[in-house]
PDB file of C-alpha atoms in Angstrom:
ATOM      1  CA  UNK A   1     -13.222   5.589 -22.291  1.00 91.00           C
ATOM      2  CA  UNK A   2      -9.022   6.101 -20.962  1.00 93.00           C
ATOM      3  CA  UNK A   3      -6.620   4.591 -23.630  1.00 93.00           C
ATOM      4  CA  UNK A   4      -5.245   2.630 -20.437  1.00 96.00           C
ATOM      5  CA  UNK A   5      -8.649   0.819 -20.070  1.00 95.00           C
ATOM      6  CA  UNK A   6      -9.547   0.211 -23.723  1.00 94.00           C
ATOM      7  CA  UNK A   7      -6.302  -2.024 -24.349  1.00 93.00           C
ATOM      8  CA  UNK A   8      -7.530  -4.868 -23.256  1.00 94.00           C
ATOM      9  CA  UNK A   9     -11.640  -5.606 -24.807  1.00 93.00           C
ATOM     10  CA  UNK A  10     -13.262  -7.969 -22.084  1.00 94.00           C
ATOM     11  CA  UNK A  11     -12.655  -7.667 -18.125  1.00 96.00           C
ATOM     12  CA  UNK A  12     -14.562 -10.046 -15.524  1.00 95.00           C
ATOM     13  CA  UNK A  13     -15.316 -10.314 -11.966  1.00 95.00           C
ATOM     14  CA  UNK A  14     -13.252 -12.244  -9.279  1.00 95.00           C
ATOM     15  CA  UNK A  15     -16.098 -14.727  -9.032  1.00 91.00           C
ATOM     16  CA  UNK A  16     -16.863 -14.578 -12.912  1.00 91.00           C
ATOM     17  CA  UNK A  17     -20.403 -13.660 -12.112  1.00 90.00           C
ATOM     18  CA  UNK A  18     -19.815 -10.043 -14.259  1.00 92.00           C
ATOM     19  CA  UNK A  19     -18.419  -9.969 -17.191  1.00 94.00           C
ATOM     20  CA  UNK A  20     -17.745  -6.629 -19.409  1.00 95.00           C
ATOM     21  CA  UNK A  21     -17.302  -5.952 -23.245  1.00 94.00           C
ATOM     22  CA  UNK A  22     -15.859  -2.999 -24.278  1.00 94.00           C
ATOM     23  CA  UNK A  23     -16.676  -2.313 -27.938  1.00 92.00           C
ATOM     24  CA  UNK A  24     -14.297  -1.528 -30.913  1.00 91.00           C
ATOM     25  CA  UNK A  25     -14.674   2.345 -31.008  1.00 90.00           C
ATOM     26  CA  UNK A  26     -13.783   2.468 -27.144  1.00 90.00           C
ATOM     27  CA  UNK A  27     -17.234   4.204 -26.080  1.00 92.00           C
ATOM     28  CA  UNK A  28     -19.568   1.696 -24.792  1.00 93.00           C
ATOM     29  CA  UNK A  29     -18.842  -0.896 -22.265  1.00 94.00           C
ATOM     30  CA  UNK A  30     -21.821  -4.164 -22.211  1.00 93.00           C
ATOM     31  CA  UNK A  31     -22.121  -5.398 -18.468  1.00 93.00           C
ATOM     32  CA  UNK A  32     -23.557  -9.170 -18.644  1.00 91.00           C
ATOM     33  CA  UNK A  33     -24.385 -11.199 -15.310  1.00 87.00           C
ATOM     34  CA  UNK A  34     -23.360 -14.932 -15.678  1.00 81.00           C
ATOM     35  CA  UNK A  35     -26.480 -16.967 -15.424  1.00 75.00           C
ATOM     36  CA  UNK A  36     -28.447 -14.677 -16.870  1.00 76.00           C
ATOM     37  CA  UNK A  37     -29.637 -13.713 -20.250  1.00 74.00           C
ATOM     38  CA  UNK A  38     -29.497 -10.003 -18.673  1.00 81.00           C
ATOM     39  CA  UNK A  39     -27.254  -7.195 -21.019  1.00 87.00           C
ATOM     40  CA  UNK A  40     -26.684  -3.470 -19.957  1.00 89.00           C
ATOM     41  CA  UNK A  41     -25.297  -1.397 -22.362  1.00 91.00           C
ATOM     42  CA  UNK A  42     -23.883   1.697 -21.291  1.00 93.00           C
ATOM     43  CA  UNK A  43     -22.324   4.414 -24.297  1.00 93.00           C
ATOM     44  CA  UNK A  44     -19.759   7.069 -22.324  1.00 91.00           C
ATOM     45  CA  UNK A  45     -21.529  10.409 -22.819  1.00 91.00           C
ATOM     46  CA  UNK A  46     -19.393  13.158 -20.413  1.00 91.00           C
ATOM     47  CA  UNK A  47     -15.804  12.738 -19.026  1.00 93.00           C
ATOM     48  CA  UNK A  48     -15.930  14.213 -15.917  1.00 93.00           C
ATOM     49  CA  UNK A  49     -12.504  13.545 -15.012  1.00 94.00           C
ATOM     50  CA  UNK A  50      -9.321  11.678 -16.099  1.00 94.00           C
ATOM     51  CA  UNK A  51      -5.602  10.979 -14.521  1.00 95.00           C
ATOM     52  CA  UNK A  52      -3.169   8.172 -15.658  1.00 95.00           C
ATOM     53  CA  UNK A  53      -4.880   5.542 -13.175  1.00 95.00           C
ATOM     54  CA  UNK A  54      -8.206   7.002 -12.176  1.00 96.00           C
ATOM     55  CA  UNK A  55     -11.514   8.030 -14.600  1.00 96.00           C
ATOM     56  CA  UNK A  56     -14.722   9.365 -13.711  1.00 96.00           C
ATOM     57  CA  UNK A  57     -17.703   9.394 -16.678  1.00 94.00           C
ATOM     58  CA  UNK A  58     -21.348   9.315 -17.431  1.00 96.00           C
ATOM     59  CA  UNK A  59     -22.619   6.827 -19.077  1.00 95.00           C
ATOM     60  CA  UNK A  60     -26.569   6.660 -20.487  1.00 94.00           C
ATOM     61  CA  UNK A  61     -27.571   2.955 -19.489  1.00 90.00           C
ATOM     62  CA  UNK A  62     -29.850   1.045 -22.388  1.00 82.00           C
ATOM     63  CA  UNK A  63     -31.465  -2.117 -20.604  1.00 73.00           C
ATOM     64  CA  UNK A  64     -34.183  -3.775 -22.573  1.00 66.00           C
ATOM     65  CA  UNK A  65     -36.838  -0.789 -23.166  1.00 70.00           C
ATOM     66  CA  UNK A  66     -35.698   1.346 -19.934  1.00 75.00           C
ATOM     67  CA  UNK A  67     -33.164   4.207 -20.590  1.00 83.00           C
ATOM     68  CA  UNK A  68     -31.314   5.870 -17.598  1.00 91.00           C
ATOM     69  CA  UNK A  69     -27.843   7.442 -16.533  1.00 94.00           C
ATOM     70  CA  UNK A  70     -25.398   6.189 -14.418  1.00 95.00           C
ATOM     71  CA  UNK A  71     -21.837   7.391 -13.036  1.00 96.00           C
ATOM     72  CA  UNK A  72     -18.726   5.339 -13.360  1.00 96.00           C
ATOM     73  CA  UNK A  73     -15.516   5.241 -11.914  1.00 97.00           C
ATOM     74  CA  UNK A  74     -12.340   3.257 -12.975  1.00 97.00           C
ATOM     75  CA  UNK A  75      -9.275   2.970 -10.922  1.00 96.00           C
ATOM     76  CA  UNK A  76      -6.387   0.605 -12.593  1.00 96.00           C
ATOM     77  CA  UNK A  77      -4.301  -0.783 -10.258  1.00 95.00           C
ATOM     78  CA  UNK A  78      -2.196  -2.900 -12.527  1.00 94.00           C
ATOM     79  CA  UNK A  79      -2.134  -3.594 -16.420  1.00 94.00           C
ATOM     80  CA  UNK A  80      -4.338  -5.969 -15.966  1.00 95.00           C
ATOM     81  CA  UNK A  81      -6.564  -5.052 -12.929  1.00 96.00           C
ATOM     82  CA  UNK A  82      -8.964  -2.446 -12.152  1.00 97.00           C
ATOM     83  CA  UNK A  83     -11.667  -1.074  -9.604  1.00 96.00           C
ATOM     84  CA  UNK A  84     -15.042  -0.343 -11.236  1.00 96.00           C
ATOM     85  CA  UNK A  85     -17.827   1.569  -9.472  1.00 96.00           C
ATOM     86  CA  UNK A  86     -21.201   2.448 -11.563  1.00 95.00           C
ATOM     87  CA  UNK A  87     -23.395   4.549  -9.380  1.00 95.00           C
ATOM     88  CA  UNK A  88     -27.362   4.037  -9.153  1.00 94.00           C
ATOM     89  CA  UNK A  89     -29.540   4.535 -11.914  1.00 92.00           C
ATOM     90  CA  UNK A  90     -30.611   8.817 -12.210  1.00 93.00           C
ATOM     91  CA  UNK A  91     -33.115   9.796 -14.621  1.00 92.00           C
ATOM     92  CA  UNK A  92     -30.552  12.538 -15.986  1.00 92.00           C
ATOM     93  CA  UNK A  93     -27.643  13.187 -17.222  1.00 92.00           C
ATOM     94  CA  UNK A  94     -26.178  15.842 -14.498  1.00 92.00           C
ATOM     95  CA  UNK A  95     -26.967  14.003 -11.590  1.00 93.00           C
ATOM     96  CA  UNK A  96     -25.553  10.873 -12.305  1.00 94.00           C
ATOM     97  CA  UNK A  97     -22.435  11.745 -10.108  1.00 94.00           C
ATOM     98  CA  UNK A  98     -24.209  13.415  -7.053  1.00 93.00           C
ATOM     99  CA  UNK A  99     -21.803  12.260  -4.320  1.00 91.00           C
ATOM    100  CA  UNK A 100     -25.224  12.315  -2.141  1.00 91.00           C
ATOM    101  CA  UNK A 101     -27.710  10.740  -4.585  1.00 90.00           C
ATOM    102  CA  UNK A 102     -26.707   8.240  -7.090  1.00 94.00           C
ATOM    103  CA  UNK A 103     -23.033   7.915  -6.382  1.00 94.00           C
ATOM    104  CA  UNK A 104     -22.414   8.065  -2.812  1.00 93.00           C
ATOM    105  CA  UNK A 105     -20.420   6.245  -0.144  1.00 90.00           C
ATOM    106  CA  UNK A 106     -22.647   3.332  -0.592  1.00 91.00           C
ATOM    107  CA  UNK A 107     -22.096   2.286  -3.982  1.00 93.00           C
ATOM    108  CA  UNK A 108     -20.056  -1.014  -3.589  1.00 93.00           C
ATOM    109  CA  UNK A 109     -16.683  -1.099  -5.928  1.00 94.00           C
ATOM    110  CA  UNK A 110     -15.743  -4.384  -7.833  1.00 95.00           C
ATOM    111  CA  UNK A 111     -12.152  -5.858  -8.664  1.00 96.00           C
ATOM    112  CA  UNK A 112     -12.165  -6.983 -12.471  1.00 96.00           C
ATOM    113  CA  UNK A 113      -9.228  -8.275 -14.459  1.00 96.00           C
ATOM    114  CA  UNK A 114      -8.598  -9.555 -17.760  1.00 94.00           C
ATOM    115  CA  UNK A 115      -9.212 -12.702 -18.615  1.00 85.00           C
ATOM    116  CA  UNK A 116      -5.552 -13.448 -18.930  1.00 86.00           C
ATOM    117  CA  UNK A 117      -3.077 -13.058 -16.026  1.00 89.00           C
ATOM    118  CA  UNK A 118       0.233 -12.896 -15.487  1.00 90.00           C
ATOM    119  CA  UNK A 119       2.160 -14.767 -12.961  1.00 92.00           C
ATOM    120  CA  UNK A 120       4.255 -12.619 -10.660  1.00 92.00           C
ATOM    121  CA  UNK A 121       6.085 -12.339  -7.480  1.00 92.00           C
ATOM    122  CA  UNK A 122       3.919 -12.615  -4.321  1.00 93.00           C
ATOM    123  CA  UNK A 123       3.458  -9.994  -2.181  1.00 90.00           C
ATOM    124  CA  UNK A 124       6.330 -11.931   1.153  1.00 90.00           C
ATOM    125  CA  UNK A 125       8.653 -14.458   1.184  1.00 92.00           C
ATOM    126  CA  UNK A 126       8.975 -17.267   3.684  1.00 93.00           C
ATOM    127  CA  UNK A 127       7.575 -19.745   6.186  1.00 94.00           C
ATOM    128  CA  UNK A 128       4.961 -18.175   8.068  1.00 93.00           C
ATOM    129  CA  UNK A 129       2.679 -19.867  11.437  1.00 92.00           C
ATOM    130  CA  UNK A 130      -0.594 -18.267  11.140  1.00 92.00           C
ATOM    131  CA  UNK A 131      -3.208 -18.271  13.366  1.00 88.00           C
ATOM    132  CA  UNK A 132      -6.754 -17.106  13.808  1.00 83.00           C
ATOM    133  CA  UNK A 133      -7.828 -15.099  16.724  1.00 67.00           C
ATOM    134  CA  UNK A 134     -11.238 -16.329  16.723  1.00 66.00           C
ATOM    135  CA  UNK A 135     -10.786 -20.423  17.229  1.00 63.00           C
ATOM    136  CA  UNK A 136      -9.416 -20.883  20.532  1.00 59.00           C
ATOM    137  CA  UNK A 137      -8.759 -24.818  19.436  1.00 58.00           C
ATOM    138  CA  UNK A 138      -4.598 -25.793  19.334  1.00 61.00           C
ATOM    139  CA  UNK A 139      -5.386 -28.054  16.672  1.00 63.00           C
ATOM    140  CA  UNK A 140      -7.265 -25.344  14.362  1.00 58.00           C
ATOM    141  CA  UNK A 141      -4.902 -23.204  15.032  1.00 64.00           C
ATOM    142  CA  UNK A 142      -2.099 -25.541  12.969  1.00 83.00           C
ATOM    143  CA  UNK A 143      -2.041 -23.328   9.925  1.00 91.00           C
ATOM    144  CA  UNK A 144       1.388 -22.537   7.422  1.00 92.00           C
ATOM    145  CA  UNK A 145       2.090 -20.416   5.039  1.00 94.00           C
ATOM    146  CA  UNK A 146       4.970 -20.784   2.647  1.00 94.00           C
ATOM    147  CA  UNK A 147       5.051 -17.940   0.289  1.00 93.00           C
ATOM    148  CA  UNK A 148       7.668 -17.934  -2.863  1.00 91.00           C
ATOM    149  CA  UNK A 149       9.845 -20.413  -1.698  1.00 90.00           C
ATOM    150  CA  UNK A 150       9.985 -23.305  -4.202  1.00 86.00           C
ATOM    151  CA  UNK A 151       8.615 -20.924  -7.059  1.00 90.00           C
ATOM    152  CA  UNK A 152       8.593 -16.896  -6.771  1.00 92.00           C
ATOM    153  CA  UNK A 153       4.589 -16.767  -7.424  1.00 94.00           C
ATOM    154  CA  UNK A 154       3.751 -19.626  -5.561  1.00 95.00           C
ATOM    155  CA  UNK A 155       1.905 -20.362  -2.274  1.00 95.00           C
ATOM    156  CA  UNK A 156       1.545 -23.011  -0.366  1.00 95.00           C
ATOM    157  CA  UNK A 157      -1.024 -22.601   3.034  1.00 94.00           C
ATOM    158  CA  UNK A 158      -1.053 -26.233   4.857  1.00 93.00           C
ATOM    159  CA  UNK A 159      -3.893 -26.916   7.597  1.00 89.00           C
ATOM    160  CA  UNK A 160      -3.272 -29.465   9.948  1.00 83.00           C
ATOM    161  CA  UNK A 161      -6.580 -30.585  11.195  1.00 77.00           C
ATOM    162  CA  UNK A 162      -8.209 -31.264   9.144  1.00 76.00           C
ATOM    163  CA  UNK A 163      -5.293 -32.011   6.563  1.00 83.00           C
ATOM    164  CA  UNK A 164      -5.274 -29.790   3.822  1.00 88.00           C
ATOM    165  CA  UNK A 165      -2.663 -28.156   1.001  1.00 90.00           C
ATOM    166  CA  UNK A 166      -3.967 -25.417  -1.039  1.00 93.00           C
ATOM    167  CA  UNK A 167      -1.916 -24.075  -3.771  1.00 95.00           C
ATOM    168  CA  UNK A 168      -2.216 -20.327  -4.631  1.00 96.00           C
ATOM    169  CA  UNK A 169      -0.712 -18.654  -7.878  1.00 95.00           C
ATOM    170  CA  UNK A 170       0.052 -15.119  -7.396  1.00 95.00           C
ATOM    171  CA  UNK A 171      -0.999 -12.550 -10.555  1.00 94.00           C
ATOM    172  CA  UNK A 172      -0.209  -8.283  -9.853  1.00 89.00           C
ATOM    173  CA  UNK A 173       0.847  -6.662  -7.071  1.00 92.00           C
ATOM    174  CA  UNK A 174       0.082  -3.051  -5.724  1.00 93.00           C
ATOM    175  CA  UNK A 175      -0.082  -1.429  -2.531  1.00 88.00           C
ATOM    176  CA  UNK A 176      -2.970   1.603  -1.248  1.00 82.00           C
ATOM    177  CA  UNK A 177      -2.846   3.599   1.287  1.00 71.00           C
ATOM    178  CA  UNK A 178      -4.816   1.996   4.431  1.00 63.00           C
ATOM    179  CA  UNK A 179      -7.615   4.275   5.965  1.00 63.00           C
ATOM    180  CA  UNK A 180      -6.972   1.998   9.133  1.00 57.00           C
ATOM    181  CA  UNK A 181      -4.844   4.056  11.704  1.00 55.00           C
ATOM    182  CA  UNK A 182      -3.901   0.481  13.214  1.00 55.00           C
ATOM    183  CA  UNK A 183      -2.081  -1.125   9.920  1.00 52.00           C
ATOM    184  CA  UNK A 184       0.381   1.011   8.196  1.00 66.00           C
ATOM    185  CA  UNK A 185       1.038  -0.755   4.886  1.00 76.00           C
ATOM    186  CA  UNK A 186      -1.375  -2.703   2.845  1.00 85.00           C
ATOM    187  CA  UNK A 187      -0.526  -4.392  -0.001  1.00 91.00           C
ATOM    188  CA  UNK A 188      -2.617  -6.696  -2.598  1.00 94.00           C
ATOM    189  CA  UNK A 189      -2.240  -9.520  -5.249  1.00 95.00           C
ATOM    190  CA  UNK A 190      -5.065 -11.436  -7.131  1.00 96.00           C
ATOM    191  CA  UNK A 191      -4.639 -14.911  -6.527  1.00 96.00           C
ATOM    192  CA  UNK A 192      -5.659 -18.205  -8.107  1.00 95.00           C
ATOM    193  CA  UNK A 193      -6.506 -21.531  -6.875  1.00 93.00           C
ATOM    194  CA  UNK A 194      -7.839 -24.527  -7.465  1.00 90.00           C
ATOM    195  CA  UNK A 195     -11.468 -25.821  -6.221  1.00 83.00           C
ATOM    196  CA  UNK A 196     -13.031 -29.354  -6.204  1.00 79.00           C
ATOM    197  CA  UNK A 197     -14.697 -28.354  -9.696  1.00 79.00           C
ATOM    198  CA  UNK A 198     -12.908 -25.899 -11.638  1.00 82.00           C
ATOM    199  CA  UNK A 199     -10.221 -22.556 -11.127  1.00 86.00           C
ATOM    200  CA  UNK A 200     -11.213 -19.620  -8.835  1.00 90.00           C
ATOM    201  CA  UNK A 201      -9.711 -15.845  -8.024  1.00 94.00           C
ATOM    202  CA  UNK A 202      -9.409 -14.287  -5.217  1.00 95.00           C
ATOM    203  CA  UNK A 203      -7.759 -11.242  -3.242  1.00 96.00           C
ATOM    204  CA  UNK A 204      -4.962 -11.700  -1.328  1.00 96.00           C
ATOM    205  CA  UNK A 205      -4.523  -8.542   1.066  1.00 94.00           C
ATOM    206  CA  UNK A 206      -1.353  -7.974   3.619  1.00 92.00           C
ATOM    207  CA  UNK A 207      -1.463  -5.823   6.635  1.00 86.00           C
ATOM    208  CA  UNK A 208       1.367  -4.694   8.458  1.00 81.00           C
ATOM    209  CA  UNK A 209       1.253  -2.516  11.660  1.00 75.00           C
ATOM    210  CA  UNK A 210       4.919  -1.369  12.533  1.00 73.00           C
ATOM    211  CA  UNK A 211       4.010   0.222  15.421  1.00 68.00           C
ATOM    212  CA  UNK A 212       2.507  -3.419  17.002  1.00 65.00           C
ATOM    213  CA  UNK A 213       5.196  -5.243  14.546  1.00 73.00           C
ATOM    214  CA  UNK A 214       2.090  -7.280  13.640  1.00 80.00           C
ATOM    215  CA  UNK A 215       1.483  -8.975  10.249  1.00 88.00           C
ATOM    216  CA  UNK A 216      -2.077  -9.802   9.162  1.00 91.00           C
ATOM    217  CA  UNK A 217      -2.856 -12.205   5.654  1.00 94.00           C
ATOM    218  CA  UNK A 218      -6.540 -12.770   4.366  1.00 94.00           C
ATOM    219  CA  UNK A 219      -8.173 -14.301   1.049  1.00 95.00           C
ATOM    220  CA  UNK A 220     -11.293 -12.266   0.257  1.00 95.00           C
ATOM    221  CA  UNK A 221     -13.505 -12.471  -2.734  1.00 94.00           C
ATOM    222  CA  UNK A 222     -12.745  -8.739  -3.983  1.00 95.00           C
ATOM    223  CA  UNK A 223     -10.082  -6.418  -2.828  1.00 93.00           C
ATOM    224  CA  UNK A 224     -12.331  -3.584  -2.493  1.00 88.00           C
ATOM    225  CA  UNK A 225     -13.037  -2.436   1.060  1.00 81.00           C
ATOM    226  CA  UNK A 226     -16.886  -2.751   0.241  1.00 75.00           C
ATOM    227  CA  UNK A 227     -16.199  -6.387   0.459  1.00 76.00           C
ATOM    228  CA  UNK A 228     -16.993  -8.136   3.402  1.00 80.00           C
ATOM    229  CA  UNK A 229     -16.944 -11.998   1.848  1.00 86.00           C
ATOM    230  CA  UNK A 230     -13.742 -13.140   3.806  1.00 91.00           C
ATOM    231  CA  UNK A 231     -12.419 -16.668   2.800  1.00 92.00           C
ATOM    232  CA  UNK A 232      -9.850 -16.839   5.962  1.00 92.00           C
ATOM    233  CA  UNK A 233      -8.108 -14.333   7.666  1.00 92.00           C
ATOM    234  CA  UNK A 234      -4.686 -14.688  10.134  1.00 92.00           C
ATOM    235  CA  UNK A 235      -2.457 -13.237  11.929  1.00 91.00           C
ATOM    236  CA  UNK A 236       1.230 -13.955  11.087  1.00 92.00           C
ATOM    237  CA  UNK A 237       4.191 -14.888  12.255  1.00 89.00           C
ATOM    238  CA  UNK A 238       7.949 -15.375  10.389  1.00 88.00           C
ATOM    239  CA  UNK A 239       9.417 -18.475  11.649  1.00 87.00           C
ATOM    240  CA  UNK A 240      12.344 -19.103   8.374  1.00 83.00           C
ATOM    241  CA  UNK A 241      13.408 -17.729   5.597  1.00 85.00           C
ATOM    242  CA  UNK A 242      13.417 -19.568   2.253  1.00 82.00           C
ATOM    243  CA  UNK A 243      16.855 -18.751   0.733  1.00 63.00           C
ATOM    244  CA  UNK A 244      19.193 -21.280   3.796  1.00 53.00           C
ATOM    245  CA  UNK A 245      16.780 -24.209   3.071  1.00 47.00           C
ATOM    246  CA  UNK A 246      17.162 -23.741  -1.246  1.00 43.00           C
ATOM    247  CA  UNK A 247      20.696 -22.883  -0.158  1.00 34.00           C
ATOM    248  CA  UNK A 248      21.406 -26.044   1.927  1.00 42.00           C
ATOM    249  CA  UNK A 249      18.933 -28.597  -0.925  1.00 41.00           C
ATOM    250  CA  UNK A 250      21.637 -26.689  -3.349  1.00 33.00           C
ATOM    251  CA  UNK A 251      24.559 -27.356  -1.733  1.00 35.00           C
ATOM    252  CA  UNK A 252      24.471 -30.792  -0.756  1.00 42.00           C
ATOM    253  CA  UNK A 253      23.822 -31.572  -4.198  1.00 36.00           C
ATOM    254  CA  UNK A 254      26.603 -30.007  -5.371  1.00 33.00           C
ATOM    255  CA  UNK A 255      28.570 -31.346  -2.744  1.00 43.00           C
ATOM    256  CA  UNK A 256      27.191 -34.980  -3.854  1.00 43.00           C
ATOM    257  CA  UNK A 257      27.364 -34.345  -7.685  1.00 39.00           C
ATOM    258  CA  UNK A 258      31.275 -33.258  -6.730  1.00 40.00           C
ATOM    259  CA  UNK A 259      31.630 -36.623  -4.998  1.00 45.00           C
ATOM    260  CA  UNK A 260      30.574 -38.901  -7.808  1.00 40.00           C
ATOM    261  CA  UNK A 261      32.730 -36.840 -10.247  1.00 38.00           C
ATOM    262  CA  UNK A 262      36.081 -37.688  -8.178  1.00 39.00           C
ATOM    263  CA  UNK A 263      35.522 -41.366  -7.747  1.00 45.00           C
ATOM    264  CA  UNK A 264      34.472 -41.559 -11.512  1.00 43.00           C
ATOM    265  CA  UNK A 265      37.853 -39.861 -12.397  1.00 43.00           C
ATOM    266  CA  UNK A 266      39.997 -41.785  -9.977  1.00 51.00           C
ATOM    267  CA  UNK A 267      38.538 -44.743 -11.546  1.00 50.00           C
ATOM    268  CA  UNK A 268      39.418 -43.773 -14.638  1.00 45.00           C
ATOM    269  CA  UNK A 269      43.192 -43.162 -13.558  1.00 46.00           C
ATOM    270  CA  UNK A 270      43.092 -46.299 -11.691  1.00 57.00           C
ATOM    271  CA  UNK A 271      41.914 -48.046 -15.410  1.00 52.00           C
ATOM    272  CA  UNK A 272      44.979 -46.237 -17.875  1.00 48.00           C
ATOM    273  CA  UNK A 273      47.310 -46.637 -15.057  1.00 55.00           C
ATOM    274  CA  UNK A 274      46.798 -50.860 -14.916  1.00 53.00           C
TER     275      UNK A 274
END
């Protein structure tokens, strides 16, 4: 396998329900489903092609008793995060990567990361009013976003009715170009949250259209297009920046802290002086 996906040993899904070993020689990668006593092994046979960010192999796929081939492709998108597609199983070698067989258009891709993420800036900045095209209600509609404002990686989306604060913790940033003639720039970050029982990931994806000066946010449960598990999805709207409100907290308190220092030192005065 690439040097640039061997550094790190052990990637996992967004949802944690795949996780994959990569063993100490670099040339077999072990795909285990959570809940499951289920193990595929699969030892790299052919490199079909390699770039600085993109791969494209053969593998031979050992599962219990039944041998098989399969094609894989890796994109890395950050240190950390990657795209993974492994094609259908082909009873040989050569046709692993027919584009119109075992590896075609169908296939779905997966997000996986380490297990260990950095924070990092998110993807905007500011106070944004979302709302969602498909609830008509005013008081569904109710929905902020304030992106990097108290802390750089930081999210904060607020729901009014019902009320509810989720906290989102941004990890790697990249952008791809966007097959979608409507949205010009699209730009990702894997995000993580907090549920009523433990952590969860997901895929934070912006959409800009200059030409319609529209901004679009969703949460999905992988960034790949393939994906169609969308956790909510807005349109967008700037309404402040976050730099005059820090500016302003800042400023009044050195404005206060400035006070208290001259009536402490004309006190003083006012104490050697008598």
């Amino acid at each position: 396998f690439p040097a640039w996906f061997t550094a790190h040993r052990r990637y996992h899904s967004l949802s944690y329900s795949n996780a994959y070993q990569i063993n100490q020689a670099g040339n077999a990668l072990t795909l285990e489903t959570t809940g499951t006593h289920e193990t595929t092994k699969l030892e790299c046979l052919n490199m079909k092609s390699e770039t600085n960010t993109t791969a494209l192999f053969t593998v031979q796929s050992v599962q219990s008793c039944s041998v098989g081939f399969h094609c894989i492709q890796v994109v890395k998108k950050t240190e950390n995060i990657f795209y993974i597609k492994i094609g259908r199983l082909s009873p040989n070698n050569e046709d692993a990567c027919h584009t119109q067989l075992f590896f075609d258009n169908t296939i779905p891709t997966t997000t996986i990361t380490t297990a260990h993420l950095h924070a990092s800036i998110c993807p905007l900045t500011g106070n944004y009013a979302l709302r969602n095209k498909n609830i008509s209600s005013n008081c569904s509609n109710q929905v902020t976003l304030s992106s990097g404002c108290h802390n750089s990686h930081k999210m904060k989306l607020t729901t009014i009715c019902p009320k509810e604060i989720k906290d989102y913790s941004c990890h790697g940033n990249w952008e791809e170009e966007n097959e979608d003639v409507l949205f010009s720039k699209k730009s990702f970050s894997i995000v993580s949250y907090k549920t009523e029982s433990t952590s969860a990931k997901g895929c934070f994806i912006k959409h800009f259209n200059e030409k319609l000066d529209e901004l679009s946010l969703s949460l999905k449960a992988d960034c790949s297009d393939s994906s169609s598990d969308i956790m909510w999805s807005y349109t967008a709207l700037n309404y402040g920046d976050c730099a005059p409100t820090a500016l302003a907290t800042s400023n009044s308190a050195l404005q206060k802290s400035s006070t208290i220092t001259v009536i402490l030192l004309t006190k003083l005065i006012h104490m050697l002086a008598s």
